[in-house]
mmCIF file of C-alpha atoms in Angstrom:
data_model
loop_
_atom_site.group_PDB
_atom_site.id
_atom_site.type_symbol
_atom_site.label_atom_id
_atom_site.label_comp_id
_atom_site.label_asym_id
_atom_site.label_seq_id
_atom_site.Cartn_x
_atom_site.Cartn_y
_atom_site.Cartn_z
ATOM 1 C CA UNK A 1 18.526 -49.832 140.207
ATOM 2 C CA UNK A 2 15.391 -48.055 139.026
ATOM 3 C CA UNK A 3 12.255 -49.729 139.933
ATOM 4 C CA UNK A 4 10.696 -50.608 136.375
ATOM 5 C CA UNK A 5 6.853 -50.290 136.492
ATOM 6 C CA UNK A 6 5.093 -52.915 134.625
ATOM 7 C CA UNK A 7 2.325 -51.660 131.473
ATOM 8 C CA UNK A 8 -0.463 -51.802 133.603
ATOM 9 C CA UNK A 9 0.394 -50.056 136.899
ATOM 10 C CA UNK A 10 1.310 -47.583 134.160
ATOM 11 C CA UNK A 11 -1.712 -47.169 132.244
ATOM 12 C CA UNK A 12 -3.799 -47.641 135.740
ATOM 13 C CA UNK A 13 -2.124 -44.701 136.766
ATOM 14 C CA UNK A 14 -3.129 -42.871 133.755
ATOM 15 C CA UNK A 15 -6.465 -43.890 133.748
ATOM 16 C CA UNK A 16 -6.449 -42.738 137.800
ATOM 17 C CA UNK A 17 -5.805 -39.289 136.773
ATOM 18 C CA UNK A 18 -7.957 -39.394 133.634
ATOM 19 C CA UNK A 19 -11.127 -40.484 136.009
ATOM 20 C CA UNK A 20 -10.147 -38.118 138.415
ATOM 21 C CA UNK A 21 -10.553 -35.303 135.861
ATOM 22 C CA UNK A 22 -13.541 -36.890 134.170
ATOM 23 C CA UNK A 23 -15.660 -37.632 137.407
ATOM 24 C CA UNK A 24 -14.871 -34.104 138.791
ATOM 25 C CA UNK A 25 -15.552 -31.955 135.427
ATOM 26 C CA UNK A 26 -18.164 -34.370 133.062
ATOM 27 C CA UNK A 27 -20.563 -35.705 135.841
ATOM 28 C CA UNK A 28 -23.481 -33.984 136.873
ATOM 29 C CA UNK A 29 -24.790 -37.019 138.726
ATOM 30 C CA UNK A 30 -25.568 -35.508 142.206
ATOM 31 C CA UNK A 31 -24.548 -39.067 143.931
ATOM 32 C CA UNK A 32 -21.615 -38.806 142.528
ATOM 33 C CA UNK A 33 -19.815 -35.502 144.491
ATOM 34 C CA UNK A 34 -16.614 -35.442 146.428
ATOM 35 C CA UNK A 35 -14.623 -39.000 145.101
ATOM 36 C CA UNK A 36 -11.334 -39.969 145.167
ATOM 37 C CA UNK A 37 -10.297 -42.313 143.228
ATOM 38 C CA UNK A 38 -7.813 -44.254 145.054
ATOM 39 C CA UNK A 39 -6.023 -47.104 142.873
ATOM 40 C CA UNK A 40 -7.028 -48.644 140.113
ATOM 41 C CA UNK A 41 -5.896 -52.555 139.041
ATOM 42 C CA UNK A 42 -6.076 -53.652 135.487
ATOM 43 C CA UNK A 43 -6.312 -56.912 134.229
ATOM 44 C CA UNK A 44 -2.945 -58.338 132.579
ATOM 45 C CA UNK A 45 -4.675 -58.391 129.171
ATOM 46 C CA UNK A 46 -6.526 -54.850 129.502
ATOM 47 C CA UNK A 47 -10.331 -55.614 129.637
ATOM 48 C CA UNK A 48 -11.250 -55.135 132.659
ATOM 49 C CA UNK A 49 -10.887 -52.323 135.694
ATOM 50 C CA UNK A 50 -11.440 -52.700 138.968
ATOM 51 C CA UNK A 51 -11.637 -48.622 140.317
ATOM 52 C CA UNK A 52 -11.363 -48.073 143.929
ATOM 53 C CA UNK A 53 -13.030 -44.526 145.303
ATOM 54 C CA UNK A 54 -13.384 -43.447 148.280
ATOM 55 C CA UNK A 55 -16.251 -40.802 149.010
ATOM 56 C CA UNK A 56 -16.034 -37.554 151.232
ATOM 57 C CA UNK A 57 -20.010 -38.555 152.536
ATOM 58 C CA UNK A 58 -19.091 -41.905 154.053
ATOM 59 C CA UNK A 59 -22.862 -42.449 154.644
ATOM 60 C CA UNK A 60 -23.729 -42.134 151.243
ATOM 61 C CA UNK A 61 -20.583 -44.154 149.625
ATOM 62 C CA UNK A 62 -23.489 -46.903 148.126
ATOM 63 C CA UNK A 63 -25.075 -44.298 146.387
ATOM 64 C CA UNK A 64 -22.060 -43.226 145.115
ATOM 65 C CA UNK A 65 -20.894 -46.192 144.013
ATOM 66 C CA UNK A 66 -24.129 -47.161 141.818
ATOM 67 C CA UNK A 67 -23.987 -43.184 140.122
ATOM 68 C CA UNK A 68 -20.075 -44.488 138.641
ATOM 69 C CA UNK A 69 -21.316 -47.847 137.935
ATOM 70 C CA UNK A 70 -24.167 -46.331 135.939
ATOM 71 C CA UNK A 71 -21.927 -43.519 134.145
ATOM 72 C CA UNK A 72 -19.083 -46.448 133.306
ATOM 73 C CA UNK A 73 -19.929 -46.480 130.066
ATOM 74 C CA UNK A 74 -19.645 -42.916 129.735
ATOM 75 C CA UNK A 75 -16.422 -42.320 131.518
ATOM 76 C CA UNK A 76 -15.018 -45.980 129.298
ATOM 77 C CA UNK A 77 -15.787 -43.579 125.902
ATOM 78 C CA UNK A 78 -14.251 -40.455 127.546
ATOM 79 C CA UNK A 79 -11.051 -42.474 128.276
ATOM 80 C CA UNK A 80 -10.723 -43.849 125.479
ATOM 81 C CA UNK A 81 -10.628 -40.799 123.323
ATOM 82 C CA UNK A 82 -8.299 -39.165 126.066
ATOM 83 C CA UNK A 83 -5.625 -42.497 126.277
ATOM 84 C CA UNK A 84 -4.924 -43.934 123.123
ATOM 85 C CA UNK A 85 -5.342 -47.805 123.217
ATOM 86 C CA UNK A 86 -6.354 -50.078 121.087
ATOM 87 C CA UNK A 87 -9.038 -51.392 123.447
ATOM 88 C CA UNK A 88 -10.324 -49.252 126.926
ATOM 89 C CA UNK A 89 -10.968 -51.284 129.864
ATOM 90 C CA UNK A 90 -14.359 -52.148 131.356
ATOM 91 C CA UNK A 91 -14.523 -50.012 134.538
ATOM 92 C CA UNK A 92 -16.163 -51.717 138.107
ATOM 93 C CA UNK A 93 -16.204 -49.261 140.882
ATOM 94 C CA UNK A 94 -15.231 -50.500 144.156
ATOM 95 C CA UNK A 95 -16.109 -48.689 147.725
ATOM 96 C CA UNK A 96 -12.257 -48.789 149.596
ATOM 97 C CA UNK A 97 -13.211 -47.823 153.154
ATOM 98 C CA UNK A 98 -9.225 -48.776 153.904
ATOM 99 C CA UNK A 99 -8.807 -45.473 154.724
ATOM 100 C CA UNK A 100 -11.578 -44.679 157.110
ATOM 101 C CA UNK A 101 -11.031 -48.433 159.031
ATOM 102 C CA UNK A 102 -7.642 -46.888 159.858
ATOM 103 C CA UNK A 103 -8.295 -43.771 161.140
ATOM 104 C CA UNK A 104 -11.266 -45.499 163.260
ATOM 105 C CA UNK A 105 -8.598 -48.259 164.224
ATOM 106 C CA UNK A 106 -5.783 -45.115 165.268
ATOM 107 C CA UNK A 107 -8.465 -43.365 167.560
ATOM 108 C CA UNK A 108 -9.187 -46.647 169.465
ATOM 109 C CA UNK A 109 -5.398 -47.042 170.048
ATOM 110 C CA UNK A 110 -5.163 -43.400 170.778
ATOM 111 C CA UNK A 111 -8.038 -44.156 173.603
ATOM 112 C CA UNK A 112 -5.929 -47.241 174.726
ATOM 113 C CA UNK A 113 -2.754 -45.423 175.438
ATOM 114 C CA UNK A 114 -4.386 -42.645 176.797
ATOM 115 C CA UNK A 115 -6.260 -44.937 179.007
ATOM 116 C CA UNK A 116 -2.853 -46.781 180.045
ATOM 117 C CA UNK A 117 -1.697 -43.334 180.884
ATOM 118 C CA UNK A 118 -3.859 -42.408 183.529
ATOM 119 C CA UNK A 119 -3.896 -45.904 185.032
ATOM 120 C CA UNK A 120 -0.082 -46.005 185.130
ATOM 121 C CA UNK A 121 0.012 -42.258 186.623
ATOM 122 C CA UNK A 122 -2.750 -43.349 189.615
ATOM 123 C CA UNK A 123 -0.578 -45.827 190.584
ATOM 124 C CA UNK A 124 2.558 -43.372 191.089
#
């Protein structure tokens, strides 16, 4: 049995890809380099998006995240004319540092076992 996606994941999905174009091509904000937009989660009745990003400058991710904010209304025109719905979600950009908290969290076990290791082998 196919898994049936609902009408939102399916236009979020479409409006991940659209962003990713827009924000890489139409943007010339300078804060706004380097993003990945990660997931995006639409409101059941379509008038609101929450956009999650994730930025290749980790130290600069607020920045970032107020250049989208202030070019929302821009990139809300641009999808509209490139998805046809009757109305285009408002867009919120979200910082996801997901990502990053797991690849800090995998070095620190990394460390542990590796730690474990040489104890284990000095008592041999």
């Amino acid at each position: 049995m196919p898994y049936d996606y609902s009408r939102t994941d399916r236009i979020g999905e479409q409006i991940k890809r659209e962003l990713s174009m827009l924000i890489r091509n139409e943007i010339k904000d300078p804060r706004v380099s380097m993003v990945s937009i990660l997931d995006v989660e639409i409101t059941k009745d379509l008038s609101k998006a929450k956009v999650y990003f994730d930025a290749l400058n980790q130290e600069e991710h607020e920045a970032c995240e107020k250049g989208l904010n202030n070019a929302a209304g821009f990139l809300r025109r641009e999808l509209g004319h490139a998805i046809k719905l009757r109305n285009t979600p408002s867009l919120t950009f979200i910082y996801d540092d997901t990502e990053q908290k797991a690849n800090d969290l995998s070095v620190l076990i990394d460390k542990a076992v590796s730690s474990d290791k040489k104890s284990s082998d000095k008592e041999d």
